[in-house]
Every structure is written in C-alpha cells, then in structure tokens.
Tab-separated table of C-alpha atoms and ligand atoms in Angstrom:
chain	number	residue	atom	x	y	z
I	42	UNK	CA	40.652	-78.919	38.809
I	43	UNK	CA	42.953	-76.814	36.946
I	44	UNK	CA	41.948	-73.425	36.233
I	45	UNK	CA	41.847	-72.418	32.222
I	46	UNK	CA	44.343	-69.957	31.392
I	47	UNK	CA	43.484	-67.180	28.372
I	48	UNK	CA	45.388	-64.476	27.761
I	49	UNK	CA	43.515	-61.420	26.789
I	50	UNK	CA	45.286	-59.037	24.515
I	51	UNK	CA	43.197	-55.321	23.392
I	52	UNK	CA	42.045	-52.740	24.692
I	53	UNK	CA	40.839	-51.210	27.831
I	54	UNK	CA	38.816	-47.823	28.021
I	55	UNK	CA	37.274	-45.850	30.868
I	56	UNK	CA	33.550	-45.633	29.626
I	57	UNK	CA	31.240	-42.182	29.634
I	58	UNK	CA	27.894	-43.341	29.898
I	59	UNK	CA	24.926	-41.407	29.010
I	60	UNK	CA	21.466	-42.670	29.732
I	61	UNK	CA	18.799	-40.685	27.776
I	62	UNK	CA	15.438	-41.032	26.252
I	63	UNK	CA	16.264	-40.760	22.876
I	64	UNK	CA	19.497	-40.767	20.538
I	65	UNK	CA	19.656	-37.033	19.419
I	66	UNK	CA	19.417	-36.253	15.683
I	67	UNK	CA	22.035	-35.132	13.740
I	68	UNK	CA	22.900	-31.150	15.162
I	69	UNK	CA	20.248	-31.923	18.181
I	70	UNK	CA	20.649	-30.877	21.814
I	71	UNK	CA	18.486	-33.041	24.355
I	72	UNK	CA	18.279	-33.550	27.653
I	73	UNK	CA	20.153	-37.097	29.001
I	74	UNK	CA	18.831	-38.397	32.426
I	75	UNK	CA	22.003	-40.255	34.032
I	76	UNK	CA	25.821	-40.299	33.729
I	77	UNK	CA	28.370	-42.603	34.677
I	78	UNK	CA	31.809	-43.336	34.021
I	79	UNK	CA	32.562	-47.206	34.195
I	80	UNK	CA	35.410	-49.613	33.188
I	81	UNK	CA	35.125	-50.680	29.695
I	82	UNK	CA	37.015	-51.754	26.264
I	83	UNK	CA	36.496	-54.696	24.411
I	84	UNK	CA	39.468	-56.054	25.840
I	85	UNK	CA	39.233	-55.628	29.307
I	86	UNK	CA	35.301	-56.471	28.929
I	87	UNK	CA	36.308	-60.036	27.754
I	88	UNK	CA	39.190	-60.602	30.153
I	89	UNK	CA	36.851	-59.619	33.032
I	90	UNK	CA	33.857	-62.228	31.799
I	91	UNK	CA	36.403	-64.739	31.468
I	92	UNK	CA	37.867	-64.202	35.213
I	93	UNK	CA	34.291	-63.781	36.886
I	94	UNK	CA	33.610	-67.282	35.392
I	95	UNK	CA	36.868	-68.774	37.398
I	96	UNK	CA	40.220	-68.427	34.565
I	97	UNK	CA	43.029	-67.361	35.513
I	98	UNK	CA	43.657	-64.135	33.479
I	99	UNK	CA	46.351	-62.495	31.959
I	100	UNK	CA	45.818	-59.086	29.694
I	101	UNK	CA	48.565	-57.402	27.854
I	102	UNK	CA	47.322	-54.079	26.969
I	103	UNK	CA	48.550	-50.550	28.028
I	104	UNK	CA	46.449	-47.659	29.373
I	105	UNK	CA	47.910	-43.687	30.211
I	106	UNK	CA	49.754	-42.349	32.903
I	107	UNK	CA	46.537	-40.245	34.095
I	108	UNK	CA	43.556	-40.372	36.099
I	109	UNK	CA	41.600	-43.318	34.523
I	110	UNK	CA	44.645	-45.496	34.044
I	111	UNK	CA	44.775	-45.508	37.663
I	112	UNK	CA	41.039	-46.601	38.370
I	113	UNK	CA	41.403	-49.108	34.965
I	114	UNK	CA	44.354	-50.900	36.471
I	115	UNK	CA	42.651	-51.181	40.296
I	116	UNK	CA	39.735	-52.409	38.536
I	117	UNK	CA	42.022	-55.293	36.765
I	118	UNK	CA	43.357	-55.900	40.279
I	119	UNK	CA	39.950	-56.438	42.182
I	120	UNK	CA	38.215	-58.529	39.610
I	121	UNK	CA	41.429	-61.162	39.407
I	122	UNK	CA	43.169	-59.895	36.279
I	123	UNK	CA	46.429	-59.739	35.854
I	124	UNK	CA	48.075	-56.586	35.348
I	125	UNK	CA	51.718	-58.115	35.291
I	126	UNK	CA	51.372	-56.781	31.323
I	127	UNK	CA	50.459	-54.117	31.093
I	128	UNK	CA	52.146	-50.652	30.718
I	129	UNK	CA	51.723	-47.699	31.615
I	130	UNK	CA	52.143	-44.775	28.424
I	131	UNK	CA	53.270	-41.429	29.077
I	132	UNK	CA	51.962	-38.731	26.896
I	133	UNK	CA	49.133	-40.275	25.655
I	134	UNK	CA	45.314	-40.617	27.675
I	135	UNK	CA	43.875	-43.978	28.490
I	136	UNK	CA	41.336	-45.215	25.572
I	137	UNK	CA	38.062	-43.807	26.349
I	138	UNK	CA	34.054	-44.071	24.410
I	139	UNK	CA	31.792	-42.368	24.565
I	140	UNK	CA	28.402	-44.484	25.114
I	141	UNK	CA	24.815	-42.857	24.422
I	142	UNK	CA	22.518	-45.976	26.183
I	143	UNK	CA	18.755	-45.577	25.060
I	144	UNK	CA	15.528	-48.147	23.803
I	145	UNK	CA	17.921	-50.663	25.369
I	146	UNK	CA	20.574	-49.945	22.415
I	147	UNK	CA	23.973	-47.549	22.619
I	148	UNK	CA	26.043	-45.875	20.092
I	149	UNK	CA	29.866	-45.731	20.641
I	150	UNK	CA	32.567	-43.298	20.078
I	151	UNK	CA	35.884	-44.382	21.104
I	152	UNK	CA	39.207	-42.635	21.514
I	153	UNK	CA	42.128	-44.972	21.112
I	154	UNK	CA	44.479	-43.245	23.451
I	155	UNK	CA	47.332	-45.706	24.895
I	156	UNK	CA	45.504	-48.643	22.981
I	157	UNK	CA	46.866	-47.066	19.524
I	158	UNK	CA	50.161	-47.923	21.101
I	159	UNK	CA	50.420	-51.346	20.945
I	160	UNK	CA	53.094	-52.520	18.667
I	161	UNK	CA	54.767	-55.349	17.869
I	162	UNK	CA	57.479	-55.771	20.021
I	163	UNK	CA	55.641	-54.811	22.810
I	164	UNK	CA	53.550	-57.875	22.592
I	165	UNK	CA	56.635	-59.642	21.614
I	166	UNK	CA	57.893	-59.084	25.106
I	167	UNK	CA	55.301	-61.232	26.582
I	168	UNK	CA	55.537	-64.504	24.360
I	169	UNK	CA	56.423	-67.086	27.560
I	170	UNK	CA	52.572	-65.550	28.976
I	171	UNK	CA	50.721	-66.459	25.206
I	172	UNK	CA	52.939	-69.538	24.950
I	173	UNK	CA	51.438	-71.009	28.519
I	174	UNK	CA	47.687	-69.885	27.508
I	175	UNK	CA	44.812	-72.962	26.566
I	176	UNK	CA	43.388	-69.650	24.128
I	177	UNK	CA	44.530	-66.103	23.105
I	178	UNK	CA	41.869	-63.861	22.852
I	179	UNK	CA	41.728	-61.080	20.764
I	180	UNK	CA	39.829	-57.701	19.251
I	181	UNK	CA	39.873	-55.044	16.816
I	182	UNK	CA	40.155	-52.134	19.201
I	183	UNK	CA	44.217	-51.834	18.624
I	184	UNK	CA	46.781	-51.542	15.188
I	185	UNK	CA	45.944	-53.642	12.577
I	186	UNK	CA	49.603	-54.393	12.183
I	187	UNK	CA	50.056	-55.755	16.173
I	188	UNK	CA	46.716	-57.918	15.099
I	189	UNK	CA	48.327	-59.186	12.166
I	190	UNK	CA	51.938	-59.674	14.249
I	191	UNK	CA	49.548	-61.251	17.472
I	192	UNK	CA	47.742	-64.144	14.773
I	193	UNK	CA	51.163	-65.027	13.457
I	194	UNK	CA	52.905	-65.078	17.000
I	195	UNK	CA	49.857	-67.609	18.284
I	196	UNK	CA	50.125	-69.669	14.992
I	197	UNK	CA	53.816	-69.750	15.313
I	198	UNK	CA	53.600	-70.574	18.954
I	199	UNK	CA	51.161	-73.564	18.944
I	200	UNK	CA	48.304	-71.264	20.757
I	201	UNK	CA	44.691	-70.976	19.903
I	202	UNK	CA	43.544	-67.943	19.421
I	203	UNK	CA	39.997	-66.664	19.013
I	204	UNK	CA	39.724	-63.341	16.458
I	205	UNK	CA	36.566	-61.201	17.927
I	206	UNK	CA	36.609	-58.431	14.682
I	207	UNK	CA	34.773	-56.062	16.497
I	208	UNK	CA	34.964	-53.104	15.025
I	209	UNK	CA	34.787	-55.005	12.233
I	210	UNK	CA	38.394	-54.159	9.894
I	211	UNK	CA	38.865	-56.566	7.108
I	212	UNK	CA	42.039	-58.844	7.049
I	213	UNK	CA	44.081	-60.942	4.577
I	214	UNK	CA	42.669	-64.374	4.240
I	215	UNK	CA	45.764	-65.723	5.469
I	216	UNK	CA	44.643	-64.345	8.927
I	217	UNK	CA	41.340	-65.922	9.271
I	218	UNK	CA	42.948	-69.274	8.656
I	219	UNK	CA	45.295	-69.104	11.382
I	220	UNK	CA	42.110	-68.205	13.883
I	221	UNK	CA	40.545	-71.254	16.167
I	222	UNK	CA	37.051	-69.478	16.097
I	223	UNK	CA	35.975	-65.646	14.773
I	224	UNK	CA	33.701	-64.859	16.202
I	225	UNK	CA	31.580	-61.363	14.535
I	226	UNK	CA	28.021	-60.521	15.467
I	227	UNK	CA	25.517	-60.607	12.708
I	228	UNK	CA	26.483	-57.255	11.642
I	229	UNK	CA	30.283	-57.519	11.313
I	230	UNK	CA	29.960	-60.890	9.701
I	231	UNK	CA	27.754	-59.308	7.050
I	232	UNK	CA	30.570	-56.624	6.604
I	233	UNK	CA	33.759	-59.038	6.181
I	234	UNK	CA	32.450	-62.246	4.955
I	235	UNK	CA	29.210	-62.008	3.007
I	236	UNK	CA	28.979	-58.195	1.312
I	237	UNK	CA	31.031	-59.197	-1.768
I	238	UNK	CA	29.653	-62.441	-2.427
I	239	UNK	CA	27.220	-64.949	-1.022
I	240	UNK	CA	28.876	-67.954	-0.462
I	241	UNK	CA	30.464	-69.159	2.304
I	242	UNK	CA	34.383	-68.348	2.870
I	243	UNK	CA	36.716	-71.278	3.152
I	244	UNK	CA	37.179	-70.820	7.066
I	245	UNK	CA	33.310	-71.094	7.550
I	246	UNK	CA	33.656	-73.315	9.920
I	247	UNK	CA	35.643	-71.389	12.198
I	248	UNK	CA	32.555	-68.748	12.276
I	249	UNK	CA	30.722	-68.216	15.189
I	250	UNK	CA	27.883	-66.095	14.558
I	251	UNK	CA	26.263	-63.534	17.662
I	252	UNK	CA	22.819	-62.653	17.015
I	253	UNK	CA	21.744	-60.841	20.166
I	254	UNK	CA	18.379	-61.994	21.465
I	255	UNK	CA	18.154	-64.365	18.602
I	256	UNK	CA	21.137	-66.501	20.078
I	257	UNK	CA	24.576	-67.532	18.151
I	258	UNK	CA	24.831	-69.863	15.264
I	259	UNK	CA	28.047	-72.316	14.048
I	260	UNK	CA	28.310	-74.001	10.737
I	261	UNK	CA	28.715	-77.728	10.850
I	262	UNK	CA	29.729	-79.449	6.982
I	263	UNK	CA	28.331	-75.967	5.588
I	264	UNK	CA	25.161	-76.197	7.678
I	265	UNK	CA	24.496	-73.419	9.860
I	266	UNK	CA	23.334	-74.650	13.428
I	267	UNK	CA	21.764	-71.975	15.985
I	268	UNK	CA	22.327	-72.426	19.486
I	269	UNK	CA	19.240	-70.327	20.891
I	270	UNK	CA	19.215	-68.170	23.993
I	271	UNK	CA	17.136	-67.813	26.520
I	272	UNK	CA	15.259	-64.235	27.523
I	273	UNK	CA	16.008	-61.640	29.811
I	274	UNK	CA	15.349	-57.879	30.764
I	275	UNK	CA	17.560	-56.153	29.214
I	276	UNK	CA	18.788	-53.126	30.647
I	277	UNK	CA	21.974	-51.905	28.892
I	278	UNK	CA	23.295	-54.293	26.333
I	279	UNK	CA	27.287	-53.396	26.305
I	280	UNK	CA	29.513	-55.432	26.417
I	281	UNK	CA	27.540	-58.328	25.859
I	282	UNK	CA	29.287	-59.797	22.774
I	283	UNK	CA	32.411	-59.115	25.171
I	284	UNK	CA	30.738	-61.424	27.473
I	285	UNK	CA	30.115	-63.861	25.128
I	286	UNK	CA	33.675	-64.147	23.939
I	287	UNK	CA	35.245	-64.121	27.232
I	288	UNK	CA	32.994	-67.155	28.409
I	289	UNK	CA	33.074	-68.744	25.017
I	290	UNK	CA	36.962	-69.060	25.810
I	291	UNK	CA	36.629	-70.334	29.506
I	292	UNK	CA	34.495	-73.039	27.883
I	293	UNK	CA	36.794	-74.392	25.016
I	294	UNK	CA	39.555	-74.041	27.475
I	295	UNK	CA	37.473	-76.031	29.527
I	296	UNK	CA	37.247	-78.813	26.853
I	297	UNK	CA	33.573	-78.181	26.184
I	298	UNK	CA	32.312	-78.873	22.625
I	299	UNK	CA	31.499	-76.386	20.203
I	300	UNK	CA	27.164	-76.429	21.008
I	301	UNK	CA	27.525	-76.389	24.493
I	302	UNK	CA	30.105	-73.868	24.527
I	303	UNK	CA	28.250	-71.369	22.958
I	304	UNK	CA	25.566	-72.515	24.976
I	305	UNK	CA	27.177	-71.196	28.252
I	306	UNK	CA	28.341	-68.390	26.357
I	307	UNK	CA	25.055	-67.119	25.291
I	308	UNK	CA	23.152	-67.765	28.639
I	309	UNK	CA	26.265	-65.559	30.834
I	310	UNK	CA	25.932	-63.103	27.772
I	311	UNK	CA	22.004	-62.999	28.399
I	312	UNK	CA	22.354	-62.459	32.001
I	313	UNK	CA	25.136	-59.530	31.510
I	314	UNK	CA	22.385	-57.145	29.988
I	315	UNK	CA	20.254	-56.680	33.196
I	316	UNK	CA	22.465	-54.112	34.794
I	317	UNK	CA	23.591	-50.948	32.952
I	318	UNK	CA	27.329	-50.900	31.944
I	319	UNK	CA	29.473	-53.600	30.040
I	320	UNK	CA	30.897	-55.062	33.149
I	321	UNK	CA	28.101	-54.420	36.045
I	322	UNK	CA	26.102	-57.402	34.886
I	323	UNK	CA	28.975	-60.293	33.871
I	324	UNK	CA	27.957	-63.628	35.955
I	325	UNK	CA	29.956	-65.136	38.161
I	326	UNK	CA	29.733	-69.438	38.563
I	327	UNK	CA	27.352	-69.265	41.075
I	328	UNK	CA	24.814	-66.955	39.144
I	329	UNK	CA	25.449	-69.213	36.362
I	330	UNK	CA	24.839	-72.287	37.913
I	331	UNK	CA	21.172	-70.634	39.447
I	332	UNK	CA	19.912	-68.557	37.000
Y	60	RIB	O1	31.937	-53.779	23.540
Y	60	RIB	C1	31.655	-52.740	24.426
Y	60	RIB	C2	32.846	-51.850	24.569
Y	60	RIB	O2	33.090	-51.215	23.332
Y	60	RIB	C3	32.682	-50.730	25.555
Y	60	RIB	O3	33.041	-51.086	26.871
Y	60	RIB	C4	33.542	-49.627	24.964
Y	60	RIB	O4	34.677	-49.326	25.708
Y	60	RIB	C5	33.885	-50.078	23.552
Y	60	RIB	O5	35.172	-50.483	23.465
C-alpha cells in the first residue's frame, strides 16, 4: 500500500527538561531532581508521530549552524524524516524551550532562534514537496506572516492543510476557511473562537477539539461529538497534542473518517505520555496495533 505523504512545516527546538517536585513561585529557588536535553518543537514533534506511524515525511523548517542543529537534524535522519528542507541559519541559535515537568504537567518557555526565520520565499522554494503532499501540516511556533503565506500557498495549490494554533495567535477569518481541520486544545479554542462571543464560528465544523484525558470532540451539523480516550500513566505529557496531530494526519491521509481518525489519534496520543519527553513515548504501528 502506498505510504501517506504530509509535509510538516514549523518548528524544531532542542528541549531543556527539568523534572522537579514542584513549579517554583514567582522569585523562588528550588531544588529540580533530573535534567535532560531532548529533541522537541511542535513541528518536529508532529512530523516525528506522523513517521513512527509509517508516512513518508517531509519537514521544511530551519534550525542554527551550532551544536543542537547538529543533534536536531541526526535526529530527523534516524527517525525517517526528511531533512532535504531544511536549512541551516548562520548567526542565529536553533529554537530552544525551556520545559519545567512536574504533577504530570510542564510549563514552556521557548526561544525562537532559526524558527523566527522562516519567511516566505523560503517556503516558496519548496512548493513541488507541498504540491505532492495528501496534507500540510502546520503550527504556530514560526511568523505569522509565513503562516498566513503557507494557508494561501496550500489553498492555491489544491493541498489540505491542517492549522494546529498552538500557541494559540489569532488569524483573519479568511485563514480558518482555507484550513481542512484546526485543530486547538480546549484552551486555545477558548482563546480564538469562543472568548468574544458564544456561538459557534462559521468554520465549526472544521474544529477539532483536544481535551487531554477527557478525549477530542468534532462538531457534526452544529452538534459537538466526543470521541473518548482511553487511560494511561502518564508520565510527562509533552508533546502529546503534537502526537495527536501528527497521527490525526496519517489517518485522513489514510482515508479514514473523521470519528475514527481521531480515534487513532487520541489512543497514539494516550500512549505518548508514559515516557518523559515529547518524542520518547510516540507509538510506532506495532505498539499501536497491541496496546
Ligand atoms: O508541544 C510540545 C513542544 O512545545 C515542545 O517539544 C517544545 O519544544 C515546545 O515547542
């Protein structure tokens, strides 16, 4: 069978991990109890879910001519991503965040480094890549303006593309209609589609809802539908909306429907929590097919 092919385009960090106790208080020193630093960026998080679970994998995204650039790009290369586009910047440090992991929750920092320079016509370079892809998948983790430039080039092109607004950044209406799926967690949907008023927007049915533990919920004529998940230990939960998006697009790419994509999107986003970093735990086929 053919393989799905997504194209991934974000960002990619090199993640400091600190495991402590507690979160410290505001002007608080405490003592943390492990430290790692592991691949990470929404980006790269999502292109890696999507290649454990057998796409082929293409990520336009740029990291710095330093240290962790190095490790980001062998990481691309070992886990089946493509690397073909993306760049090396000079002058500027790969992305990094800064993750404080405790009571099975984090708090990010990140440092945009070589993912602030993503511009237009450096994703313009790549259109033959997005033009082959079954989806485009994309987050909020770059320029507004290359988002904007990205949803017009997929529109223009004929391509799917799924809009993951995390951080959530608000964008012109006109956006959100050109998106397949968007796909916020509870929290960023509450910030860009419900704050102002309550009723549904006009692309509802493009939403795709995250909800952690609680499972992911669609809207089908204006009724919302949750697709529930099943438990798991949870160890460290980065990176699993990441997870969730990057299987969400194998799936549609697969032809799956909307309910039982989500479905396999919220069990390999379950099982990504049970190791700590965003891409220790990400399933592979075979743990999804015996878990
Ligand atoms: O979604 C988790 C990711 O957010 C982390 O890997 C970190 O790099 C930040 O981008």
């Amino acid at each position: 069978m053919r393989k799905p092919k997504i194209t991934v385009i974000g960002s990619i960090n090199m993640d400091l991990v600190t495991v402590a106790d507690k979160m410290p208080a505001q002007g608080e020193t405490i003592s943390g109890a492990h430290f790692e630093t592991l691949p990470g960026g929404k980006g790269a998080n999502q292109a890696i879910a999507a290649a454990r679970l057998g796409a082929d994998v293409n990520f336009i995204g740029k990291v710095g001519n330093d240290a962790f650039g190095e490790l980001l790009l062998k990481n691309f290369k070992e886990q089946d991503v493509s690397t073909d586009c993306i760049l090396k910047e000079n002058d500027v440090s790969s992305g990094l965040a800064n993750i404080i992991v405790s009571d099975k929750d984090n708090r990010i920092i990140i440092i945009a480094g070589a993912n602030g320079k993503m511009n237009a016509r450096y994703i313009d370079g790549f259109k033959e890549e997005i033009a082959s892809s079954d989806y485009v998948l994309i987050q909020f983790e770059i320029p507004k303006p290359t988002i904007e430039h990205i949803v017009d080039l997929c529109h223009e092109l004929g391509v799917p593309v799924i809009i993951n607004p995390a951080p959530a950044m608000q964008l012109d209406d006109k956006y959100w209609d050109k998106a397949a799926y968007i796909t916020p967690n509870e929290h960023e949907a509450g910030r860009l589609f419900y704050s102002t008023e309550k009723t549904l927007p006009g692309f509802h049915q493009k939403l795709i809802i995250t909800n952690g533990s609680k499972g992911a919920y669609y809207f089908n004529d204006g009724r919302m539908i949750t697709v529930p998940v099943q438990k798991t230990e949870v160890v460290d939960t980065t990176g699993a909306g990441d997870t969730f998006n990057g299987a969400l697009a194998v799936a549609l790419s697969s032809g799956g429907d909307i309910e039982s994509a989500i479905s396999f999107a919220n069990k390999a986003a379950s099982l990504s929590v049970r190791k700590l970093g965003a891409q220790s735990g990400m399933p592979d086929r075979e743990e999804m097919e015996n878990e």
